Amino acid sequence: MSTNSSTGAGGNYLDVRDLRVEFPTEDGLVRAVDGVSFTLQRGQTLAIVGESGSGKSVTSQAIMGLHNRKSANISGQVILEGEDLIAMSDEGVRKLRGQKMAMIFQDPLSSLHPFYTVGKQLVEAVRVHQDVTKDAARKQAIAMLDRVGIPNPDRRVDDYPHQLSGGMRQRVMIAMALLNSPTLLIADEPTTALDVTVQAQILELLKDLQRDFNTAIIVITHDLGVVADMADEVVVMYGGRLVEHGSVRDIFHRPEMPYTLGLLASMPRLDHGRSSRLDPIPGLPPSLIRLPKGCVFRPRCTYHDKVPNGLCDTERPELITTAPNHEVRCHMTADVRRAIAVERLGARIEETA
Amino acid sequence: MSGYIVRRLISMVLMLLLLTLVVFLLFSVLPTDPARLTCGKACTPEVIAANRHNLGLDLPLWQQYWDFVKGIFVGRTYGSGTQTYSCDAPCLGYSFKRGEEVTTLIKQGFPATFWLATGAFIMWIVVGVSVGIYAALRRGKWQDKTVMGISLIGYSLPSFFIGLVLLYFIILKWELLPYPSYVSPFENPVAFFQTMLLPWIVLAILYAAFYMRLTRNQMLDTLGEDYIRTARAKGLSERIVIRKHGLRAGLTPIVTAAGLDLAGLLGGAIITESIFSLPGIGSLAVNSVVDADLPLIVGITLVTATFIIVANLIVDLLYAVIDPRVRLV
């Protein structure tokens, strides 16, 4: 495993530019991802945060090339080490999948084939990309199971997925993803289906493996605890659009977009005591077929009256750079946004450097 | 596993006994006199009474049933004194109407039914499953819609309708095939195929239509599973994803349905056999009901039910082999 960080155009390992994913349906065009851009370096972790239907999983599957291009319109660029995966042939992307980029999923039980042993599924993953014998692949599989912390890997390798615990299954998924030493790992809600104690172990394992392999990780989650634990950078998505993007410090301590504020405020906190109520975001996420004309968050935003001329209803806000490496999609002025953040989150807010 | 099989076999025997009892009781309350059926129009009451005694029909009902059950396991003897007739185990009774052992009658009818069922089975599995997979892979496209439309038509057409139409045009009007007359495939393979072709098609159409839908839906369910996405994420080619990961899981439920359907047909395809005058168990069943031939009805019911119950057991055992999550306890 080479540790020197190889980079593509613009010096970024992964460069997602204006990614759009649309699904034509009988009810109309579903704009699942609408112009998302971000970059990622090796050894770094990017968290994509948002509610169900915000487009975070669709984004990650578009990077992996897992959408059927016949049923989804995909445009923009996904540049991995200088190669644009969107422009690449299906076969070209397939060869990178599981090798250069790998993915682990939310529910490890349903994500493993119930009829094949763990070993068979791991051996298969090795042999797609490496020209080795079954025995050699099996040795690799056992070594990797050992590496991800599965006890007695030489016996566990012959177990079926249903014979393992939830945490063990997710370790198997991680082992499967790492077999071919990928440099990009996408983890789609990797801990959501697991017990809390197991969640911490899995996150530790991912960070540990990231150090060893110098992997770039994209973690998709709605759990801000996972974000705080793992991420270097955060992308907040809402209604298929990127609404705020910054370092993990920016997002937790200097958030500016009302939706991000809402996410943070709806998180339970031990230091607030039980008497203080949680502060949920009112309303429901928008339909991706009939998005609001102006700002996607407008129907649920309590601060739209702070913007003159009803701009939130008519004009789609652009992504603006509010501080170095911190972007926000909101019509309010920076002063108003920061004042609201202080009001909502109080002591948690840090002064902008 | 062996404990499981023993328990299943015991419950199977109990189930069959209960079934014979119900059938036996149902027909004993019918207003027909089985003894009256033993001889023709010029029968004297004395002869009828003698036959009644010889067949044990003058005994109490529970004793008749007991003799019947005993006959299955150890055989039984009809009549008394010098005029006796012994029916060896497994004795399913004696048909007064036909003057023949029920076991013999069923054995005679079985080959035609067996060939009809297995031939049709092969046809509908090959056509139904492959077309179903094809439709699933072309989901929502015109090919899929066409297949589903054809399947709906095939499933809606009653087999007596298709059977009579084919019989009329292909055999009677255009004379493309000779009039059906069953012969053993070992005796005259050509005549056998000429006779069986249309019955196979008639029977297969109905089942193939059903299996197309079943297979398509199973495959679509499976292809939407998370582990299929995992297989793709590994970088497997679409061909391997579908063949190795999709078919394995998607076709498993088809095994259950196929096993039970085949077993059901081995008990006789009544309509198809009747249309094409095949001397199978289905025709035998119809005739036995028309003649109120009680021992034959009970015998056929028992044999048919045995096929289905045994098939159930086999399918369950097979399932434990196919699906590692199934443990028989």
XYZ file of C-alpha atoms in Angstrom:
682
model
C 0.000 0.000 0.000
C 1.587 3.252 -1.063
C 1.024 6.102 1.309
C 2.027 9.003 -0.883
C -1.106 10.878 -1.697
C -1.688 10.775 -5.410
C -3.826 13.575 -6.647
C -5.698 14.491 -9.775
C -6.562 17.766 -11.416
C -6.515 20.708 -9.038
C -4.615 18.668 -6.480
C -7.680 16.905 -5.133
C -7.930 13.149 -4.748
C -11.676 13.218 -5.318
C -13.334 16.154 -7.005
C -17.106 16.105 -7.395
C -18.315 18.932 -9.602
C -21.893 19.983 -10.152
C -23.173 16.416 -9.753
C -26.791 15.990 -10.800
C -28.850 12.817 -10.575
C -32.390 12.807 -11.909
C -34.843 9.935 -12.117
C -37.625 10.249 -14.671
C -40.790 8.758 -13.144
C -44.426 8.648 -14.154
C -45.158 11.461 -11.695
C -42.410 13.675 -13.066
C -38.689 14.214 -12.858
C -37.199 13.441 -9.445
C -34.239 15.749 -8.883
C -32.527 13.607 -6.285
C -29.184 15.396 -6.459
C -29.098 18.910 -7.835
C -25.669 20.355 -8.458
C -23.497 19.060 -5.640
C -19.766 19.852 -5.555
C -17.088 19.003 -3.027
C -13.506 17.758 -2.845
C -11.728 15.221 -0.714
C -8.070 14.362 -0.009
C -6.600 11.006 0.918
C -6.543 10.335 4.633
C -9.420 12.765 5.122
C -13.039 12.090 6.033
C -15.988 13.926 4.579
C -19.385 13.537 6.199
C -22.542 14.037 4.158
C -25.384 14.903 6.494
C -29.075 15.248 5.869
C -32.524 13.792 6.417
C -33.947 10.842 4.507
C -34.526 11.921 0.923
C -31.963 14.702 1.051
C -29.947 12.983 -1.667
C -26.990 11.849 0.403
C -27.218 8.161 -0.476
C -27.972 8.918 -4.121
C -24.843 11.076 -4.214
C -22.671 8.317 -2.838
C -24.117 5.702 -5.181
C -23.546 8.047 -8.107
C -19.875 8.277 -7.163
C -19.704 4.476 -7.089
C -21.533 4.270 -10.413
C -24.251 2.126 -8.864
C -27.149 3.851 -10.588
C -28.475 2.308 -13.748
C -27.679 4.917 -16.361
C -30.698 3.862 -18.363
C -33.101 4.821 -15.598
C -31.184 7.769 -14.119
C -29.895 10.936 -15.774
C -26.500 11.651 -14.316
C -24.445 14.705 -15.206
C -21.528 16.640 -13.799
C -18.121 15.254 -12.999
C -16.771 12.808 -10.450
C -13.008 13.052 -10.824
C -11.118 10.361 -8.953
C -7.362 10.781 -9.294
C -7.809 12.707 -12.510
C -10.274 10.318 -14.129
C -13.862 11.392 -14.655
C -16.075 8.478 -13.606
C -19.232 9.972 -15.107
C -17.642 10.122 -18.553
C -16.138 6.652 -18.150
C -17.767 3.503 -19.588
C -19.836 1.292 -17.291
C -17.215 -1.407 -17.638
C -14.446 1.015 -16.696
C -16.268 2.089 -13.538
C -17.070 -1.520 -12.686
C -13.370 -2.357 -12.639
C -12.742 0.458 -10.165
C -15.629 -0.603 -7.934
C -14.444 -2.798 -5.106
C -10.857 -2.057 -6.033
C -10.042 1.647 -5.969
C -13.332 2.629 -4.358
C -15.430 0.503 -2.068
C -18.629 0.929 -0.145
C -20.203 -0.370 3.036
C -23.907 -0.182 3.691
C -26.343 0.522 6.443
C -27.823 -2.893 7.191
C -25.103 -5.543 7.128
C -27.547 -8.447 7.390
C -29.490 -7.579 4.268
C -26.323 -6.452 2.520
C -24.707 -9.878 2.735
C -26.022 -12.691 0.575
C -27.920 -15.069 2.870
C -27.083 -18.202 0.869
C -23.298 -17.893 0.722
C -20.767 -18.164 3.524
C -18.818 -15.112 4.547
C -15.717 -16.748 3.088
C -17.295 -17.328 -0.305
C -18.415 -13.721 -0.519
C -14.992 -12.444 0.495
C -13.145 -14.762 -1.871
C -15.391 -13.592 -4.680
C -14.531 -9.969 -3.886
C -10.809 -10.750 -4.022
C -10.985 -12.717 -7.233
C -12.938 -10.113 -9.194
C -9.928 -7.846 -9.077
C -6.953 -10.105 -8.425
C -5.778 -13.050 -10.452
C -5.192 -15.410 -7.532
C -6.217 -18.963 -6.634
C -9.146 -19.662 -4.366
C -6.787 -20.757 -1.600
C -4.751 -17.565 -1.816
C -7.929 -15.494 -1.841
C -9.191 -17.392 1.183
C -5.953 -16.648 3.046
C -6.398 -12.963 2.226
C -9.999 -13.132 3.419
C -9.016 -14.713 6.737
C -6.217 -12.202 7.240
C -8.621 -9.340 6.589
C -11.238 -10.767 8.951
C -8.502 -10.892 11.574
C -7.534 -7.310 10.779
C -11.091 -6.015 11.296
C -11.240 -7.719 14.671
C -13.186 -10.912 14.101
C -12.140 -13.580 16.611
C -11.242 -17.040 15.229
C -11.311 -15.795 11.651
C -10.261 -19.178 10.262
C -13.478 -20.665 11.647
C -15.733 -17.654 11.201
C -14.880 -17.543 7.523
C -17.128 -20.558 6.978
C -20.098 -19.060 8.813
C -23.177 -17.791 7.071
C -24.090 -14.135 7.680
C -27.084 -15.060 9.857
C -24.767 -16.870 12.259
C -22.909 -13.655 13.107
C -23.917 -10.751 15.344
C -24.760 -7.360 13.859
C -21.377 -5.877 14.751
C -19.548 -8.898 13.327
C -21.524 -8.624 10.101
C -20.566 -4.990 9.715
C -16.945 -5.954 10.330
C -17.331 -8.531 7.552
C -18.717 -5.799 5.276
C -15.744 -3.594 6.133
C -13.359 -6.492 5.497
C -15.020 -7.100 2.132
C -14.679 -3.431 1.237
C -11.013 -3.286 2.222
C -9.838 -6.535 0.585
C -8.511 -4.822 -2.508
C -7.004 -1.878 -0.588
C -9.331 0.825 -1.899
C -8.221 4.417 -1.561
C -11.777 5.736 -1.394
C -14.220 4.207 1.065
C -17.852 5.248 1.171
C -19.715 4.283 4.314
C -23.474 4.731 3.957
C -24.905 4.959 7.454
C -22.398 2.376 8.698
C -23.598 2.347 12.288
C -27.313 3.093 12.039
C -28.411 -0.543 12.339
C -26.047 -1.346 15.200
C -26.153 -1.230 18.999
C -24.668 1.920 20.510
C -21.690 0.107 22.051
C -20.957 -1.600 18.740
C -21.311 1.704 16.881
C -18.313 3.160 18.709
C -16.231 0.059 17.955
C -17.046 0.218 14.266
C -16.184 3.925 14.080
C -12.900 3.286 15.884
C -12.138 0.492 13.440
C -12.832 2.737 10.454
C -10.552 5.489 11.811
C -7.879 2.954 12.614
C -7.997 1.458 9.117
C -7.988 4.940 7.613
C -4.685 5.675 9.341
C -3.183 2.403 8.096
C -4.331 2.633 4.507
C -4.432 6.428 4.117
C -7.969 6.051 2.801
C -10.260 8.877 1.839
C -13.589 8.243 3.542
C -17.028 9.591 2.776
C -19.394 8.833 5.599
C -23.083 9.306 4.969
C -25.071 9.780 8.121
C -27.839 11.608 9.880
C -26.115 11.032 13.206
C -24.241 14.172 14.226
C -22.389 12.095 16.804
C -20.789 10.131 13.974
C -19.936 13.405 12.237
C -18.245 14.815 15.317
C -16.317 11.595 15.800
C -15.171 10.939 12.247
C -15.327 13.926 9.954
C -12.789 16.501 8.912
C -15.225 18.206 6.586
C -18.999 18.236 6.420
C -21.470 18.640 3.590
C -25.037 19.352 4.673
C -27.646 18.379 2.110
C -31.270 19.335 1.903
C -33.771 18.596 -0.859
C -31.025 17.262 -3.144
C -28.910 20.382 -2.772
C -25.786 21.144 -0.861
C -26.854 23.827 1.626
C -23.762 24.209 3.782
C -20.215 22.979 3.505
C -17.317 23.532 5.858
C -14.899 21.997 8.296
C -16.371 20.022 11.178
C -15.561 23.041 13.422
C -17.418 25.365 11.046
C -20.505 23.188 11.051
C -20.631 22.549 14.792
C -19.447 25.882 16.092
C -20.094 28.399 13.328
C -23.131 27.105 11.432
C -24.916 29.672 9.324
C -27.629 27.933 7.309
C -30.950 27.713 9.230
C -31.297 24.030 8.326
C -27.905 23.210 9.867
C -28.923 25.183 12.934
C -32.089 23.130 13.093
C -30.164 19.856 12.877
C -27.847 20.930 15.687
C -30.684 22.219 17.839
C -32.673 19.001 17.436
C -29.790 16.970 18.857
C -30.343 15.924 22.485
C -27.692 17.238 24.861
C -26.889 15.934 28.304
C -25.662 19.313 29.555
C -29.047 20.923 28.947
C -30.916 18.797 31.472
C -34.124 16.925 30.933
C -36.438 19.846 31.448
C -35.344 21.666 28.325
C -37.269 20.424 25.342
C -35.743 19.251 22.102
C -36.091 21.698 19.288
C -37.228 19.829 16.182
C -37.366 21.297 12.698
C -41.047 21.836 11.863
C -42.574 20.295 8.761
C -41.415 17.591 6.370
C -38.678 17.390 3.723
C -39.837 18.626 0.307
C -41.000 16.413 -2.534
C -38.117 16.079 -4.960
C -40.549 16.275 -7.881
C -42.109 19.629 -6.970
C -39.342 21.535 -5.266
C -40.165 25.022 -3.980
C -39.399 27.689 -6.533
C -37.050 29.711 -4.373
C -35.027 28.313 -1.508
C -35.725 24.600 -0.945
C -35.764 25.126 2.800
C -38.135 28.103 2.674
C -41.324 26.178 3.718
C -39.673 25.064 6.944
C -37.508 28.097 7.595
C -38.639 30.378 10.418
C -36.320 33.197 9.411
C -37.449 33.917 5.876
C -39.003 37.248 7.001
C -35.469 38.485 7.662
C -34.910 38.553 3.912
C -36.474 41.529 2.084
C -38.793 41.362 -0.955
C -39.796 37.704 -0.380
C -36.602 36.685 -2.110
C -36.747 33.266 -0.422
C -39.969 32.497 -2.310
C -38.795 33.552 -5.727
C -35.038 33.271 -5.996
C -32.907 30.207 -5.527
C -30.004 31.186 -3.243
C -26.519 30.629 -4.613
C -23.811 28.901 -2.658
C -21.707 31.716 -1.208
C -18.359 31.553 0.518
C -18.876 33.080 3.939
C -15.418 32.306 5.290
C -12.412 30.469 3.865
C -13.541 26.923 2.970
C -17.029 27.529 4.391
C -19.952 27.772 1.976
C -23.591 28.516 2.703
C -26.705 28.598 0.574
C -28.893 31.279 2.170
C -30.304 34.693 1.251
C -29.741 36.231 4.674
C -26.709 38.415 5.184
C -23.768 36.972 7.059
C -24.407 39.213 10.095
C -28.033 38.119 10.390
C -27.096 34.439 9.974
C -24.475 34.647 12.714
C -26.798 36.509 15.036
C -29.427 33.774 14.597
C -26.844 31.065 15.246
C -25.824 32.715 18.523
C -29.481 33.068 19.493
C -30.308 29.427 18.705
C -27.237 27.631 19.908
C -25.879 30.099 22.443
C -22.676 29.068 24.132
C -21.808 26.509 21.502
C -21.128 29.201 18.931
C -17.554 30.358 18.478
C -16.577 33.682 17.049
C -15.634 33.468 13.403
C -11.895 33.584 13.162
C -32.712 -33.640 11.072
C -33.586 -37.373 11.235
C -35.794 -36.684 14.264
C -37.528 -34.061 12.197
C -38.152 -36.517 9.355
C -39.535 -39.165 11.718
C -41.914 -36.628 13.251
C -43.006 -35.478 9.826
C -43.633 -39.067 8.706
C -45.740 -39.823 11.763
C -47.842 -36.718 11.312
C -48.142 -37.629 7.636
C -49.647 -41.034 8.463
C -52.051 -39.483 10.979
C -53.098 -36.900 8.437
C -53.792 -39.558 5.827
C -55.806 -41.674 8.275
C -57.912 -38.677 9.178
C -58.409 -37.966 5.503
C -59.572 -41.505 4.716
C -61.959 -41.335 7.639
C -63.536 -38.126 6.369
C -63.863 -39.448 2.813
C -65.171 -42.760 4.091
C -67.830 -41.109 6.244
C -68.836 -38.666 3.512
C -69.603 -41.436 1.081
C -71.261 -43.700 3.618
C -74.044 -41.156 4.014
C -74.681 -41.057 0.240
C -78.041 -42.555 -0.759
C -76.429 -45.180 -2.990
C -76.144 -48.833 -2.119
C -72.694 -50.127 -3.105
C -73.951 -53.700 -3.035
C -76.594 -52.839 -5.594
C -73.791 -51.822 -7.978
C -72.180 -55.231 -7.908
C -74.504 -56.829 -10.429
C -76.557 -55.791 -13.393
C -80.272 -55.105 -13.903
C -81.482 -58.676 -13.562
C -80.252 -58.948 -10.039
C -82.206 -60.730 -7.356
C -82.323 -59.414 -3.801
C -80.698 -62.673 -2.692
C -77.615 -62.081 -4.852
C -77.344 -58.508 -3.622
C -77.586 -59.645 -0.019
C -74.941 -62.289 -0.599
C -72.604 -59.782 -2.203
C -73.258 -57.341 0.579
C -72.145 -59.957 3.055
C -69.115 -60.980 1.013
C -67.915 -57.384 0.746
C -68.445 -56.778 4.425
C -70.985 -54.042 3.760
C -73.350 -55.475 6.350
C -70.851 -54.819 9.097
C -71.021 -51.706 11.288
C -69.380 -48.659 9.737
C -66.503 -48.505 12.209
C -65.651 -52.113 11.415
C -65.720 -51.424 7.678
C -63.313 -48.583 8.225
C -61.101 -50.722 10.427
C -60.989 -53.466 7.770
C -60.095 -50.853 5.174
C -57.203 -49.443 7.191
C -56.020 -52.959 8.053
C -56.103 -53.823 4.352
C -53.675 -51.033 3.534
C -51.072 -52.323 5.951
C -51.511 -56.134 5.985
C -53.990 -56.909 3.211
C -57.465 -58.349 3.715
C -59.736 -61.164 2.605
C -63.191 -60.637 1.170
C -65.971 -63.172 1.466
C -66.189 -66.219 3.697
C -66.247 -69.991 3.477
C -65.139 -71.386 0.132
C -65.744 -68.186 -1.814
C -62.908 -65.947 -0.693
C -60.860 -63.344 -2.433
C -57.659 -62.090 -0.936
C -56.426 -58.588 -1.557
C -52.754 -58.166 -0.670
C -51.285 -55.176 1.087
C -51.407 -52.364 0.221
C -55.042 -53.111 -0.371
C -57.014 -49.941 -1.023
C -60.250 -51.867 -1.402
C -62.123 -53.680 -4.109
C -64.174 -51.945 -6.767
C -67.525 -53.743 -6.960
C -68.422 -51.865 -10.073
C -65.286 -52.748 -11.983
C -64.603 -56.106 -10.410
C -60.998 -55.153 -9.807
C -58.754 -54.177 -6.936
C -58.477 -50.440 -6.461
C -54.688 -50.735 -6.257
C -54.617 -52.413 -9.667
C -56.858 -49.753 -11.215
C -54.692 -46.938 -9.912
C -51.538 -48.709 -11.069
C -53.051 -48.995 -14.548
C -53.951 -45.316 -14.609
C -50.685 -44.069 -13.205
C -48.395 -44.236 -16.289
C -50.577 -41.972 -18.435
C -50.906 -39.467 -15.591
C -47.207 -39.679 -14.787
C -46.124 -38.959 -18.351
C -48.679 -36.201 -18.744
C -47.603 -34.497 -15.522
C -43.828 -34.785 -15.999
C -43.908 -33.764 -19.664
C -46.032 -30.716 -18.939
C -43.915 -29.951 -15.880
C -40.702 -29.836 -17.920
C -42.383 -27.620 -20.523
C -43.820 -25.099 -18.115
C -40.727 -24.879 -15.937
C -38.462 -24.280 -18.928
C -40.793 -21.772 -20.562
C -42.280 -20.141 -17.465
C -39.059 -19.638 -15.537
C -36.907 -18.485 -18.448
C -39.544 -16.103 -19.780
C -40.145 -14.856 -16.232
C -36.439 -14.091 -15.778
C -36.367 -12.372 -19.162
C -39.329 -10.186 -18.222
C -37.733 -9.281 -14.893
C -34.533 -8.189 -16.617
C -36.559 -6.028 -19.041
C -38.756 -4.621 -16.310
C -41.158 -1.911 -17.490
C -40.074 -2.240 -21.111
C -42.363 -3.418 -23.889
C -40.953 -6.958 -23.670
C -41.961 -7.149 -20.021
C -45.417 -5.764 -20.723
C -45.939 -8.187 -23.619
C -44.906 -11.161 -21.511
C -47.167 -10.125 -18.664
C -50.062 -9.616 -21.079
C -49.590 -13.056 -22.606
C -49.294 -14.543 -19.155
C -52.553 -12.955 -18.090
C -54.332 -14.363 -21.135
C -52.819 -17.808 -20.633
C -53.770 -17.763 -17.001
C -57.335 -16.656 -17.727
C -58.092 -19.198 -20.466
C -59.662 -22.294 -18.948
C -57.853 -25.480 -19.941
C -61.058 -27.085 -21.209
C -61.378 -24.200 -23.643
C -57.778 -24.367 -24.920
C -57.999 -28.157 -24.951
C -61.159 -28.294 -27.033
C -59.969 -25.609 -29.459
C -56.670 -27.432 -30.051
C -58.431 -30.766 -30.337
C -60.898 -29.375 -32.860
C -58.449 -27.550 -35.118
C -55.237 -29.558 -34.912
C -56.669 -33.060 -34.715
C -60.176 -32.999 -36.179
C -60.093 -30.194 -38.751
C -56.545 -29.956 -40.034
C -55.600 -33.515 -39.089
C -52.065 -32.507 -38.144
C -51.974 -35.149 -35.444
C -53.755 -38.508 -35.181
C -56.650 -38.869 -32.779
C -55.193 -39.353 -29.300
C -54.880 -42.918 -28.185
C -52.526 -43.558 -25.322
C -49.625 -45.971 -25.789
C -46.624 -46.487 -23.581
C -43.537 -44.536 -24.698
C -41.564 -47.791 -24.519
C -43.929 -49.461 -26.917
C -44.318 -46.814 -29.594
C -42.463 -43.571 -28.884
C -43.740 -41.771 -31.982
C -47.398 -42.457 -31.266
C -46.749 -41.593 -27.634
C -45.419 -38.147 -28.502
C -48.186 -37.550 -31.032
C -50.758 -38.352 -28.369
C -49.142 -36.434 -25.538
C -48.101 -33.265 -27.370
C -51.433 -31.454 -27.136
C -52.233 -32.523 -23.561
C -48.789 -31.359 -22.513
C -49.292 -27.995 -24.186
C -52.754 -27.509 -22.694
C -51.566 -28.311 -19.216
C -48.319 -26.388 -19.576
C -49.984 -23.170 -20.806
C -51.872 -22.648 -17.583
C -48.893 -23.376 -15.348
C -46.339 -21.581 -17.542
C -48.488 -18.434 -17.384
C -48.497 -18.638 -13.616
C -44.756 -19.403 -13.377
C -43.858 -16.457 -15.606
C -45.483 -14.108 -13.132
C -44.128 -15.910 -10.123
C -40.569 -15.978 -11.476
C -40.660 -12.377 -12.648
C -41.899 -11.120 -9.304
C -39.446 -13.228 -7.342
C -36.567 -12.029 -9.494
C -37.604 -8.387 -9.182
C -37.845 -8.721 -5.415
C -34.427 -10.321 -5.309
C -32.770 -7.840 -7.658
C -33.983 -5.058 -5.362
C -32.285 -6.630 -2.354
C -29.384 -4.930 -0.606
C -27.064 -7.873 -1.221
C -27.453 -7.405 -4.957
C -26.261 -3.831 -4.516
C -23.346 -5.197 -2.490
C -22.517 -7.601 -5.303
C -22.452 -4.697 -7.746
C -20.402 -2.588 -5.329
C -17.797 -5.371 -5.280
C -17.286 -4.783 -8.982
C -18.858 -8.026 -10.162
C -20.080 -7.976 -13.730
C -23.811 -7.682 -14.234
C -23.894 -11.232 -15.577
C -22.425 -12.705 -12.417
C -24.560 -10.455 -10.225
C -27.688 -11.845 -11.852
C -26.622 -15.452 -12.301
C -24.816 -16.118 -9.085
C -26.505 -13.737 -6.672
C -29.889 -13.071 -8.239
C -30.992 -16.452 -9.552
C -29.809 -18.389 -6.540
C -32.039 -16.429 -4.193
C -34.796 -15.581 -6.650
C -35.506 -19.111 -7.828
C -35.554 -20.762 -4.421
C -39.251 -20.094 -3.762
C -40.012 -21.512 -7.219
C -38.748 -24.890 -5.994
C -41.513 -25.002 -3.406
C -44.239 -24.095 -5.831
C -42.953 -26.487 -8.502
C -42.738 -29.453 -6.135
C -46.272 -29.014 -4.907
C -47.714 -28.403 -8.364
C -46.061 -31.506 -9.781
C -47.336 -33.613 -6.895
C -50.845 -32.266 -7.375
C -50.771 -33.229 -11.026
C -49.520 -36.742 -10.289
C -52.896 -37.227 -8.641
C -54.489 -36.744 -12.061
C -55.183 -33.813 -14.356
C -58.925 -34.321 -14.573
C -59.882 -31.900 -17.347
C -56.928 -32.500 -19.644
C -57.133 -36.261 -19.305
C -60.845 -36.227 -19.999
C -60.576 -34.044 -23.114
C -57.863 -36.164 -24.677
C -59.275 -39.446 -23.340
C -56.062 -40.334 -21.568
C -56.560 -43.390 -19.341
C -54.979 -41.706 -16.321
C -55.913 -41.237 -12.700
C -57.839 -38.060 -13.523
C -60.191 -39.897 -15.885
C -60.457 -42.701 -13.381
C -61.436 -40.219 -10.669
C -64.170 -38.684 -12.814
C -65.591 -42.079 -13.743
C -65.470 -43.325 -10.173
C -67.504 -40.343 -9.035
C -70.025 -40.816 -11.849
C -70.425 -44.473 -10.867
C -70.456 -43.751 -7.126
C -67.654 -46.301 -6.926
C -66.872 -45.647 -3.261
C -63.751 -47.802 -2.788
C -62.168 -46.327 -5.884
C -62.935 -42.745 -4.809
C -61.435 -43.314 -1.389
C -58.407 -44.998 -2.952
C -57.698 -42.219 -5.429
C -58.184 -39.543 -2.794
C -55.721 -41.320 -0.563
C -53.093 -41.724 -3.279
C -53.419 -38.113 -4.448
C -53.182 -36.808 -0.919
C -50.125 -38.968 -0.287
C -48.359 -37.431 -3.278
C -49.008 -33.934 -2.019
C -48.018 -34.654 1.557
C -44.830 -36.451 0.509
C -44.005 -33.624 -1.911
C -44.451 -31.171 0.942
C -41.944 -33.090 3.012
C -39.459 -33.338 0.146
C -39.782 -29.618 -0.602
C -39.181 -28.748 3.046
C -36.116 -30.985 3.185
C -34.845 -29.543 -0.075
C -35.339 -26.048 1.240
C -33.088 -26.764 4.201
C -30.397 -27.808 1.734
C -30.824 -24.733 -0.472
C -31.259 -22.067 2.186
C -28.693 -22.213 5.009
C -30.964 -20.122 7.234
C -33.570 -22.890 7.334
C -32.905 -25.367 10.098
C -35.325 -28.249 10.520
C -35.996 -28.925 14.184
